[in-house]
Short mmCIF file of C-alpha atoms and ligand atoms in Angstrom, two decimals:
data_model
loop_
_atom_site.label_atom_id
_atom_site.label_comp_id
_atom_site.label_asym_id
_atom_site.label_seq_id
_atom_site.Cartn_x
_atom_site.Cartn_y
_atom_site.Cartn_z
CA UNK P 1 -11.09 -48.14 14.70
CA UNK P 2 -10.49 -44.46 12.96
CA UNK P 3 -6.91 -45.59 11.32
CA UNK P 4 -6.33 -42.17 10.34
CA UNK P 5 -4.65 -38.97 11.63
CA UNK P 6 -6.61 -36.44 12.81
CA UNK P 7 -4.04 -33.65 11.98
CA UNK P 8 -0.34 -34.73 11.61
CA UNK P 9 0.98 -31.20 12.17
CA UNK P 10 1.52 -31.83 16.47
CA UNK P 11 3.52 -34.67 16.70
CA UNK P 12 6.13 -33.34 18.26
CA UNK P 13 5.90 -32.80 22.00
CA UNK P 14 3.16 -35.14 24.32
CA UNK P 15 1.57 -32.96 26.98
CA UNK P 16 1.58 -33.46 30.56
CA UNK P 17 -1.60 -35.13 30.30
CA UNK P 18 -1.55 -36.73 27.24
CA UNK P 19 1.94 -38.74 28.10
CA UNK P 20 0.49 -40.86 30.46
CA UNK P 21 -2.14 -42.20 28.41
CA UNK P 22 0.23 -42.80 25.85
CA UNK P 23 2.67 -44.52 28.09
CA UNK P 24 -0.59 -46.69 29.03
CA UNK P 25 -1.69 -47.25 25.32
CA UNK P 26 1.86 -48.61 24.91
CA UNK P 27 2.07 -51.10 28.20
CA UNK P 28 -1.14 -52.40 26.93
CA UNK P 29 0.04 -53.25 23.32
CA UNK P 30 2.97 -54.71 24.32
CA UNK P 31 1.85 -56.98 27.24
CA UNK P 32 2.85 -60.11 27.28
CA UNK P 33 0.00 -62.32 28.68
CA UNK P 34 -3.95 -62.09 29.04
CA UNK P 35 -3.29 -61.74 33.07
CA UNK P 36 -1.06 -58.44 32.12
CA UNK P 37 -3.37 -57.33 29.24
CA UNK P 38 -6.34 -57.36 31.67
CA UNK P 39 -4.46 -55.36 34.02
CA UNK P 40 -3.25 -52.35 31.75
CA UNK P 41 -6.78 -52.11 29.83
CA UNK P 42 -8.42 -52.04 33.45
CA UNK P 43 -5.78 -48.86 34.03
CA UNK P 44 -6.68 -47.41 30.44
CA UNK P 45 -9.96 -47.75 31.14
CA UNK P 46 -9.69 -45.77 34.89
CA UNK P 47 -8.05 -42.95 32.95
CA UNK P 48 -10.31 -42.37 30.55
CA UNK P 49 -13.48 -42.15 32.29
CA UNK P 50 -12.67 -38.89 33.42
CA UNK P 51 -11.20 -37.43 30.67
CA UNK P 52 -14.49 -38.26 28.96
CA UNK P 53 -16.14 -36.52 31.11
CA UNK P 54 -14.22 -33.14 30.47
CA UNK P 55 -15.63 -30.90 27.76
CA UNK P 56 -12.33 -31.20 25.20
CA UNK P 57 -11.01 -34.03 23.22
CA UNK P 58 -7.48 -32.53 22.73
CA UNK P 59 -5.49 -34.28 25.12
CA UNK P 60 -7.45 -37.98 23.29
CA UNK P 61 -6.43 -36.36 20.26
CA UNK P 62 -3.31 -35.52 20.65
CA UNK P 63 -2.28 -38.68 21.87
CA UNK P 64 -3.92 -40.28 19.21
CA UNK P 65 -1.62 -38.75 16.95
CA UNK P 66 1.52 -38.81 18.57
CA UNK P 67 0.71 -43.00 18.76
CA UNK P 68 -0.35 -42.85 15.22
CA UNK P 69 3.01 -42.06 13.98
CA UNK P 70 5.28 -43.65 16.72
CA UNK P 71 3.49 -46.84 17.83
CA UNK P 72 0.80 -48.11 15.57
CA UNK P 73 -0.56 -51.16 17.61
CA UNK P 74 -0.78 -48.51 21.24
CA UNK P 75 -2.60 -46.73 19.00
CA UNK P 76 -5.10 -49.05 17.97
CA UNK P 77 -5.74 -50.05 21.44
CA UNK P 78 -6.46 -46.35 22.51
CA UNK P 79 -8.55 -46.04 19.74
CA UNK P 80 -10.60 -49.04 20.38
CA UNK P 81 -10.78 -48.61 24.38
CA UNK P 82 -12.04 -44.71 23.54
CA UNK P 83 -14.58 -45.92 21.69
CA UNK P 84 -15.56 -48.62 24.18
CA UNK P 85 -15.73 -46.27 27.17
CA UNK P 86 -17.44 -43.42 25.40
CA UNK P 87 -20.01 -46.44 24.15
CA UNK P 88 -20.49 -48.31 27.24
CA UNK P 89 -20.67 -45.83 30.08
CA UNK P 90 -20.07 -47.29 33.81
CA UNK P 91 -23.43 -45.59 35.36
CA UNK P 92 -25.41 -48.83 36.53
CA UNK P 93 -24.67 -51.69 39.62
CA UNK P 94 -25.93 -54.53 38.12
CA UNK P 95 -26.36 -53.40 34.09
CA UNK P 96 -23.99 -52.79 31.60
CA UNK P 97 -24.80 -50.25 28.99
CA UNK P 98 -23.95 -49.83 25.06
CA UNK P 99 -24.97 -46.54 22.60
CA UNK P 100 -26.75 -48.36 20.15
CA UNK P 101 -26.59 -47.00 16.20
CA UNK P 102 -29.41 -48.43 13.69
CA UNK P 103 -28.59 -47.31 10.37
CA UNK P 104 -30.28 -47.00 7.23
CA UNK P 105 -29.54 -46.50 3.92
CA UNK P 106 -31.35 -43.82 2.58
CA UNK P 107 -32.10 -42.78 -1.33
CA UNK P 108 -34.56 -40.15 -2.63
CA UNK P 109 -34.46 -37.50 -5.71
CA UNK P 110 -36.47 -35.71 -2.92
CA UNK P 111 -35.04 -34.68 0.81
CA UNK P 112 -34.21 -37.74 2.80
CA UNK P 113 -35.68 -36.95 6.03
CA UNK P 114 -34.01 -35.74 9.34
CA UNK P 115 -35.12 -34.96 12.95
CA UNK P 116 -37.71 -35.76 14.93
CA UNK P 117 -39.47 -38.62 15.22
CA UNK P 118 -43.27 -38.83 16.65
CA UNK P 119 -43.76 -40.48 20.12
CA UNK P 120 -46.24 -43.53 18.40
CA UNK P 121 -43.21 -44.12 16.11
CA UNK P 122 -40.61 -43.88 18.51
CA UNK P 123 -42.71 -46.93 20.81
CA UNK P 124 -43.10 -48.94 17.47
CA UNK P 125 -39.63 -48.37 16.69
CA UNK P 126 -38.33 -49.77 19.70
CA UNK P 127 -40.40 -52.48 20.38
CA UNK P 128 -39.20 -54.16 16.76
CA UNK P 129 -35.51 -53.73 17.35
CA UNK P 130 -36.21 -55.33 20.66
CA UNK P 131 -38.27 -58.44 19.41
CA UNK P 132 -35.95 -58.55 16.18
CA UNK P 133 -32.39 -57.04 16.97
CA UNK P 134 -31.86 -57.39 21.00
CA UNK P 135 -31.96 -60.43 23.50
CA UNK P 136 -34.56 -61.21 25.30
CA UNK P 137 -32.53 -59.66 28.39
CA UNK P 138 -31.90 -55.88 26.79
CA UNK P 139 -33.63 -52.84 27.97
CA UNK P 140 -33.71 -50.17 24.78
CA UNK P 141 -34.73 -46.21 25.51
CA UNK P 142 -34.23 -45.20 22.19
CA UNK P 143 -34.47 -41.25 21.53
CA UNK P 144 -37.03 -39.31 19.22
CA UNK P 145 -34.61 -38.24 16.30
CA UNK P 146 -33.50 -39.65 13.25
CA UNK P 147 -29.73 -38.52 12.75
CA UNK P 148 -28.16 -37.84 9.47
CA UNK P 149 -23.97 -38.29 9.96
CA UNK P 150 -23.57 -34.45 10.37
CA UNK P 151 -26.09 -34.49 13.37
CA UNK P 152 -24.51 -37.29 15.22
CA UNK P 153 -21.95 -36.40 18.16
CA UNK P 154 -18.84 -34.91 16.56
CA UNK P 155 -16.30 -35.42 19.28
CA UNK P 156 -15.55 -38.22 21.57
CA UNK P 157 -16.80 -36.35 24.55
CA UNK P 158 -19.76 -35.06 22.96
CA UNK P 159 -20.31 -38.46 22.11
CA UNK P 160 -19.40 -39.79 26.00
CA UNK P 161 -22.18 -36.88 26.99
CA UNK P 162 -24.89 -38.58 24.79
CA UNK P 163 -24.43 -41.64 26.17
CA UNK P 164 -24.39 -41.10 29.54
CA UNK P 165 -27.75 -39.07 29.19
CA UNK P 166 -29.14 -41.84 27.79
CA UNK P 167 -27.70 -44.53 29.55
CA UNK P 168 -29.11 -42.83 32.87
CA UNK P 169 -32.84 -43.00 31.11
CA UNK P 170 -32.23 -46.63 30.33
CA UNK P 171 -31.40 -47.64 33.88
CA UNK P 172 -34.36 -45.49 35.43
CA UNK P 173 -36.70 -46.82 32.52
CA UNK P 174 -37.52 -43.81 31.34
CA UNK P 175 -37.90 -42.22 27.86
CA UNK P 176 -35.67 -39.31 26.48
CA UNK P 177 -36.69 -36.33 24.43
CA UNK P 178 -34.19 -34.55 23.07
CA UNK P 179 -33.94 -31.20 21.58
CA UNK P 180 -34.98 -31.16 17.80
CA UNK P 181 -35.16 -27.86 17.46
CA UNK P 182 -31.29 -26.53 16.97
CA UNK P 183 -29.56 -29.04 15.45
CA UNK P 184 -27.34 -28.21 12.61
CA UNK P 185 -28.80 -28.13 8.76
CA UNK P 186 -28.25 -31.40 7.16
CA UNK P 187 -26.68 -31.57 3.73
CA UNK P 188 -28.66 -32.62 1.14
CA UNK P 189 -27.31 -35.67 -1.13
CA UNK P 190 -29.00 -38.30 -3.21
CA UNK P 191 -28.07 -41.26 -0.89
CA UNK P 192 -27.42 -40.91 2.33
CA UNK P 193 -27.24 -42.48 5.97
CA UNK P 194 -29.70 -41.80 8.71
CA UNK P 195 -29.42 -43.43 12.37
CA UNK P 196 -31.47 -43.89 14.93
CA UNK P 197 -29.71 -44.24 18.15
CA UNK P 198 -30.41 -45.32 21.51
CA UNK P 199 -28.94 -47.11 24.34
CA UNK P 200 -29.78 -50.65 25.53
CA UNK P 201 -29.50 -51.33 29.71
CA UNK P 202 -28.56 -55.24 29.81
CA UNK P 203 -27.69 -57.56 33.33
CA UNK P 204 -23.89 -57.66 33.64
CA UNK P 205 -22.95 -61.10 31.54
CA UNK P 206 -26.30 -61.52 29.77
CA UNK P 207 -26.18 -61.61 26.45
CA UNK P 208 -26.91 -57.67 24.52
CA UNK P 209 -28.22 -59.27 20.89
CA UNK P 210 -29.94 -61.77 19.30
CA UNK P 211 -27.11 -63.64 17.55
CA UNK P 212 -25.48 -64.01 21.19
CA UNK P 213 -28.77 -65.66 22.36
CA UNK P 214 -28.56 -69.52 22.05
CA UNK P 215 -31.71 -70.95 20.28
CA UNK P 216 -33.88 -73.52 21.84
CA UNK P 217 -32.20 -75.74 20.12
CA UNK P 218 -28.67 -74.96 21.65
CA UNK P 219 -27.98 -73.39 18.24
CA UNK P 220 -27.19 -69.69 17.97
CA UNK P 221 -28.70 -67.36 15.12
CA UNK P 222 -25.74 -65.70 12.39
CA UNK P 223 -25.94 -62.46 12.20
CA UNK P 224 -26.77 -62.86 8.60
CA UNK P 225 -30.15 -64.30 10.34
CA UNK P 226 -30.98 -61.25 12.33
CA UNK P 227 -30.02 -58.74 9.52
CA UNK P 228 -32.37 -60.67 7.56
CA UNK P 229 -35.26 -60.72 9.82
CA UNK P 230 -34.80 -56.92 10.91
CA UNK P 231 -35.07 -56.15 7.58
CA UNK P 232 -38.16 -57.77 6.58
CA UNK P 233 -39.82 -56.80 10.05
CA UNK P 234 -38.38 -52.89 10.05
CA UNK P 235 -38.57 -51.77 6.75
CA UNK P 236 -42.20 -51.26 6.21
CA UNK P 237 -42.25 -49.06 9.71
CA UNK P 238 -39.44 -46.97 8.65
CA UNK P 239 -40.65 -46.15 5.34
CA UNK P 240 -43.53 -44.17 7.59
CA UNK P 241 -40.43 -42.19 8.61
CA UNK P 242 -39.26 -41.61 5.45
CA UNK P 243 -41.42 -41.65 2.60
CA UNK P 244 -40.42 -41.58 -1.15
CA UNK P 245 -36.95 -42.93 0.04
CA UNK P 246 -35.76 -46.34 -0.96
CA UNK P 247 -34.47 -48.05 2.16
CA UNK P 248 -31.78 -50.73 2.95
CA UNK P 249 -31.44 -51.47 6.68
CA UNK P 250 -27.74 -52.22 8.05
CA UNK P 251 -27.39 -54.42 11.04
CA UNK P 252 -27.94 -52.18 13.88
CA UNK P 253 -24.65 -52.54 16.87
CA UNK P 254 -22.86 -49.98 19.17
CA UNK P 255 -22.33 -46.38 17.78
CA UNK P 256 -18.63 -46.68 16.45
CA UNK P 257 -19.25 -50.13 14.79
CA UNK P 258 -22.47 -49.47 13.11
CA UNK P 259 -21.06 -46.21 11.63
CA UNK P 260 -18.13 -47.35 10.17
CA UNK P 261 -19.79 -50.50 8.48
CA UNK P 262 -22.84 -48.37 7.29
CA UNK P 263 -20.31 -45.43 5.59
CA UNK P 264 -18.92 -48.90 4.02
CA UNK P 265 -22.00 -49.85 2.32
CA UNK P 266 -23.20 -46.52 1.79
CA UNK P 267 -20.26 -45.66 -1.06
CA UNK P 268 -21.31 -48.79 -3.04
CA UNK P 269 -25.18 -47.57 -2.12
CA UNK P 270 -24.61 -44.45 -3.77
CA UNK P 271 -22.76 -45.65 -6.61
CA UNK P 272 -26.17 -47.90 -7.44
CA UNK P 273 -28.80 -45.31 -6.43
CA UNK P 274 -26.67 -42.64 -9.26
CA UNK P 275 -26.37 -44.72 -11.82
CA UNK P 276 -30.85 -45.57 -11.61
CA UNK P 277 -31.02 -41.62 -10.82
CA UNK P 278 -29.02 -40.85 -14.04
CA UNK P 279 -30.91 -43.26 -16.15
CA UNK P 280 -34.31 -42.15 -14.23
CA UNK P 281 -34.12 -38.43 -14.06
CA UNK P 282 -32.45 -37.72 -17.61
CA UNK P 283 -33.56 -40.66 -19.48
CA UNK P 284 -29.83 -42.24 -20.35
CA UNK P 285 -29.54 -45.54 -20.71
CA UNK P 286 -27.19 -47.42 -18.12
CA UNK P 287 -24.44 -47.62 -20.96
CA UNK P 288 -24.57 -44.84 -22.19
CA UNK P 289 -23.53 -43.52 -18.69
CA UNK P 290 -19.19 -42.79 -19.08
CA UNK P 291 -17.78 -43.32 -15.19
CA UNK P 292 -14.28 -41.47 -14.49
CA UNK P 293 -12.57 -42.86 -11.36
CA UNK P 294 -10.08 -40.91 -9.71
CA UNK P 295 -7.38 -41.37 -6.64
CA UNK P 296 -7.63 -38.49 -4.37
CA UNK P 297 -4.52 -37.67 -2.38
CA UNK P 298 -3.39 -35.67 0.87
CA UNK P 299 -0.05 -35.77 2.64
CA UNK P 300 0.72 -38.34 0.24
CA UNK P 301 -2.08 -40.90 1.26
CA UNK P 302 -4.96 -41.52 -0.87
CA UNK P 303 -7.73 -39.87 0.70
CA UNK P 304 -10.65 -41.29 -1.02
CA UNK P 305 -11.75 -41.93 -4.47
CA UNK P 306 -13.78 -40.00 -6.80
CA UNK P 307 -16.47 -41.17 -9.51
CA UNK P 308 -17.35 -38.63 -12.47
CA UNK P 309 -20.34 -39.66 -14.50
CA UNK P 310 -20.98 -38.58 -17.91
CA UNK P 311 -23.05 -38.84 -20.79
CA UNK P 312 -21.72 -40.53 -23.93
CA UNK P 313 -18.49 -38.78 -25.18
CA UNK P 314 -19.67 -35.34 -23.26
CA UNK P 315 -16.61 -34.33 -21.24
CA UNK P 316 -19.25 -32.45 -18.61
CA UNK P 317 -19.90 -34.62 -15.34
CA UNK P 318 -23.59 -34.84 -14.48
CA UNK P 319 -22.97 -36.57 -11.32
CA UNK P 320 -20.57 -37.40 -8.61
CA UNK P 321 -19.66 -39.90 -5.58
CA UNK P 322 -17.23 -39.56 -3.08
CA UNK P 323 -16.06 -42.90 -1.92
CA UNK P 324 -13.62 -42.36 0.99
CA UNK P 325 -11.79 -44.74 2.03
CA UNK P 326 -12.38 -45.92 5.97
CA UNK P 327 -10.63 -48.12 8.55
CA UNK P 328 -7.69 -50.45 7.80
CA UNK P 329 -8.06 -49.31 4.17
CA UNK P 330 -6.68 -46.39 4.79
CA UNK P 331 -3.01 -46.21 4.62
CA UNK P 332 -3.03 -49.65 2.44
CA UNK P 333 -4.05 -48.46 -0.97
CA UNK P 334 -1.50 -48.64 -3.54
CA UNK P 335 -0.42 -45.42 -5.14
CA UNK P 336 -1.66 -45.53 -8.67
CA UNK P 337 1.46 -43.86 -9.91
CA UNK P 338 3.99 -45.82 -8.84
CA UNK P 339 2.16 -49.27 -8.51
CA UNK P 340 0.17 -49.30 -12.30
CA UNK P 341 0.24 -53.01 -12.72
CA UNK P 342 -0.87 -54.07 -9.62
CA UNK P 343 -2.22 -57.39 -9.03
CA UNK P 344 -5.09 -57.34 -6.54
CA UNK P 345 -5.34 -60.44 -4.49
CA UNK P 346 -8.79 -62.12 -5.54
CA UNK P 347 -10.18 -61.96 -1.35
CA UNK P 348 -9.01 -58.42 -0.84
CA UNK P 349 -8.90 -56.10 -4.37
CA UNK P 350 -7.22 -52.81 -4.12
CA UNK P 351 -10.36 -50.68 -3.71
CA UNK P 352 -9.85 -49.12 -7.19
CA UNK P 353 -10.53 -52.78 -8.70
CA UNK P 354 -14.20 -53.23 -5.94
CA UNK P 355 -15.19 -49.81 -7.30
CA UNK P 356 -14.58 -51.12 -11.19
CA UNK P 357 -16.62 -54.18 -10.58
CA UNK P 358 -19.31 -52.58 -8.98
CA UNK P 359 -19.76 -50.12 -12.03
CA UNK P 360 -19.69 -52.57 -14.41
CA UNK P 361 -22.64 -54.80 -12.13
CA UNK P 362 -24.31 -51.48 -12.31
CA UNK P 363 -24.43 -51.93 -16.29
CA UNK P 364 -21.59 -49.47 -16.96
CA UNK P 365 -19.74 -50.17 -19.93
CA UNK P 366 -17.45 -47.37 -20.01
CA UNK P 367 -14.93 -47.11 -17.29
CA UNK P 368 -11.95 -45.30 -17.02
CA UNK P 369 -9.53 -45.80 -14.53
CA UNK P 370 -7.72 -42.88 -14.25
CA UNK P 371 -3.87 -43.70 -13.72
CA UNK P 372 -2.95 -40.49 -11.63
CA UNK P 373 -3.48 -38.68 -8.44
CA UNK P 374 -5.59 -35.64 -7.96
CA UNK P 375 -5.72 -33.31 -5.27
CA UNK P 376 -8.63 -32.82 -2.99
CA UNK P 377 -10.04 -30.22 -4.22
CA UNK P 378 -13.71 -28.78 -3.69
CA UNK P 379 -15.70 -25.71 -5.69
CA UNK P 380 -15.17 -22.77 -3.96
CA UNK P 381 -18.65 -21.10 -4.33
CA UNK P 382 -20.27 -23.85 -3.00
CA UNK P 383 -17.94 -26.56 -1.08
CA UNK P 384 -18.67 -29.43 -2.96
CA UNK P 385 -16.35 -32.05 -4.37
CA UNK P 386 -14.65 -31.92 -7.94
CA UNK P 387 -14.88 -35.27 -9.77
CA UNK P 388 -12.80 -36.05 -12.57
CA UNK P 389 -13.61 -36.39 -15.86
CA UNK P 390 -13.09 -39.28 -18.48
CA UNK P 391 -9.65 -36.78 -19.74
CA UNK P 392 -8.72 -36.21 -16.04
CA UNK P 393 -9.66 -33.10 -15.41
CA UNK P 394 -11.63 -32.00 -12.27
CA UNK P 395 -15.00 -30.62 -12.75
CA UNK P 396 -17.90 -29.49 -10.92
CA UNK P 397 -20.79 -32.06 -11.39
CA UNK P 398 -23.65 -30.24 -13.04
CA UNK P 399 -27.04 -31.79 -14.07
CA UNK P 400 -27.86 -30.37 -18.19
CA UNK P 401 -29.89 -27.41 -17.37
CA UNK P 402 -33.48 -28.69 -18.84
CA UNK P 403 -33.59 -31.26 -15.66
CA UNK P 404 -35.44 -29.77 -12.89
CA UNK P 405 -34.25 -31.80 -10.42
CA UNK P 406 -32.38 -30.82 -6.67
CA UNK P 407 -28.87 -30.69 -7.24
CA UNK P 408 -28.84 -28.80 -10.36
CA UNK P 409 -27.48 -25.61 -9.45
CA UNK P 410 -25.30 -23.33 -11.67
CA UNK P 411 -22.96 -20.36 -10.52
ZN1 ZN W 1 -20.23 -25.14 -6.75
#
């Protein structure tokens, strides 16, 4: 679930539409019994099919918000039903459907590839997540693109659109084409995420994926199993997609899942692909790389965290990662200020600790964590994110001239 405001600012007054849903959100969280639970979700679910439909997600939103500050648990319930009617469209008699996300993690001192994907690819491309990702009882129509994040749906009806275009293909058993040709520009970053995404048409209480399937045994695959085998069977015919990128494949599930877990491992992705583009493309050893961490705060929550790199006692930064923070973990990070000494619990470090132990893995030997908070703040030429330096102060991450590499740019 997206445990985060959208925009805090309207909290005041519910509108006629949105106080309903609310007032449902709420019955729901606070029902007393799986026989009353049933009933309200049933309700929920009635009122948002339509709304999904519509063209605007302000009245979602807004309710969103209101719940996020008055009701947290209502609010995780709309949240989570959203995402489950947007995903899982009621179009078919006898099927159910689910959007279906497979994500990769993408790295590359070149572009990592966007857009469309050739039909022959497209047909190989499904057939594998079917024999390696789906039950034996799942229909897939996957489409021809491969999404970066910007490309994908921004809004929950956008996203409710997609899916019902889709899901429509996958009942008639027919293949979609979308349009490739005006989608927005897609940043360019070292790592990245790409998705492929597609819909899967399965019998009404038939199991969707292979780790629901029981074995012949009786025994049922983890999903450890199937990441596993996808990975060993799908990496090779992806690479054809994108060559000169390394690759990790990420379990593929429905939309909302799949996205959240894969901007997860993408931060710790990107930390690793840095430091071996850093010691790669200007010839630094791993410790001689400095790494400057940095709480980044808005309306008093930390926001996300920020990694400088530099080179031995150099106070420039050569290179930067963003490492948001996402879900539950939002809201739950201790503020550096006040809470200096904390003691992270050994099964669930403050993030601040994960990221320290994940540089040092990397071969980092000198880490600072910086003890204060530091505004979000971006360059204003060219809108990308100031990362603090080993002295705390925020600087714009610039590769030494004599590299000619993408992302050196000067201004
Ligand atoms: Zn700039």
């Amino acid at each position: 679930m997206r445990r985060k405001p959208l925009n805090t600012t309207s909290r005041s007054k519910l509108t006629k539409y949105a106080k309903p849903l609310a007032n449902l959100a709420v019955l729901l969280a606070e029902s007393g019994s799986r026989l009353e639970r049933r009933y309200w979700k049933k309700r929920l679910f009635a009122m948002l099919a339509p709304i999904l439909e519509g063209r605007s997600d302000t009245t979602l939103n807004q309710t969103l918000e209101y719940l996020y500050g008055t009701h947290y648990k209502a609010y995780d319930e709309l949240a989570f039903a959203i995402e489950n009617t947007v995903e899982s469209p009621s179009l078919g008699e006898s099927e159910d459907l689910l959007l279906l996300a497979v994500p990769i993690l993408a790295w590359s001192t070149y572009n990592i590839p966007s857009g469309k994907i050739e039909e022959s690819l497209v047909a190989e491309f499904t057939q594998l997540i079917k024999s390696h990702v789906l039950s034996e009882h799942s229909h897939l129509v996957l489409t021809n693109m491969l999404f970066s994040p910007d490309q994908l749906p921004e809004s929950y009806t956008a996203a409710a659109e997609l899916a019902r275009q889709l899901g429509q293909a996958a009942l008639d058993r027919v293949l979609v084409r979308i349009d490739t040709e005006n989608l927005p520009e897609t940043q360019s970053f070292l790592s990245d995420v790409r998705y492929l995404i597609g819909v899967i048409a399965v019998p009404t209480g038939q199991p969707a994926f292979k780790w629901q399937e029981e074995q012949s045994n009786g025994s049922l695959l983890s999903k450890e199993d199937v990441l596993d085998k996808w990975r060993t069977m799908g990496s090779q015919a992806l690479q054809k997609l994108m060559p000169g990128c390394l690759l990790e494949l990420l379990l593929p599930n429905g939309l909302y899942n799949a996205c959240r877990e894969a901007e997860k491992e993408a931060r710790a992705y990107s930390v690793r692909a840095s430091a071996a583009f850093l010691e790669s493309a200007l010839d630094v050893p791993v410790k001689d790389i400095h790494a400057s961490v940095g709480a980044f705060v808005e309306r008093g929550e930390i926001e996300e965290y920020r990694i400088g790199f530099s080179i031995e006692d150099s106070p420039e930064i050569v290179h930067g990662v963003v490492w948001p923070l996402i879900g539950e973990e939002y809201g739950n990070e201790p503020d550096p200020v006040y809470e200096k000494d904390i003691q992270s619990e050994p099964d669930n470090p403050v993030i601040r600790s994960k990221i320290e132990a994940l540089l040092k893995d990397v071969g980092i030997r000198h880490i600072a964590v910086l003890e204060e908070r530091f505004p979000l703040e971006y360059c204003e030429d060219c809108g990308s994110p100031l990362y603090p330096n080993p002295e705390g102060e925020l600087m714009h991450a610039e590769l030494p001239e004599d590299s000619e590499l993408p992302g050196a740019h000067l201004h």
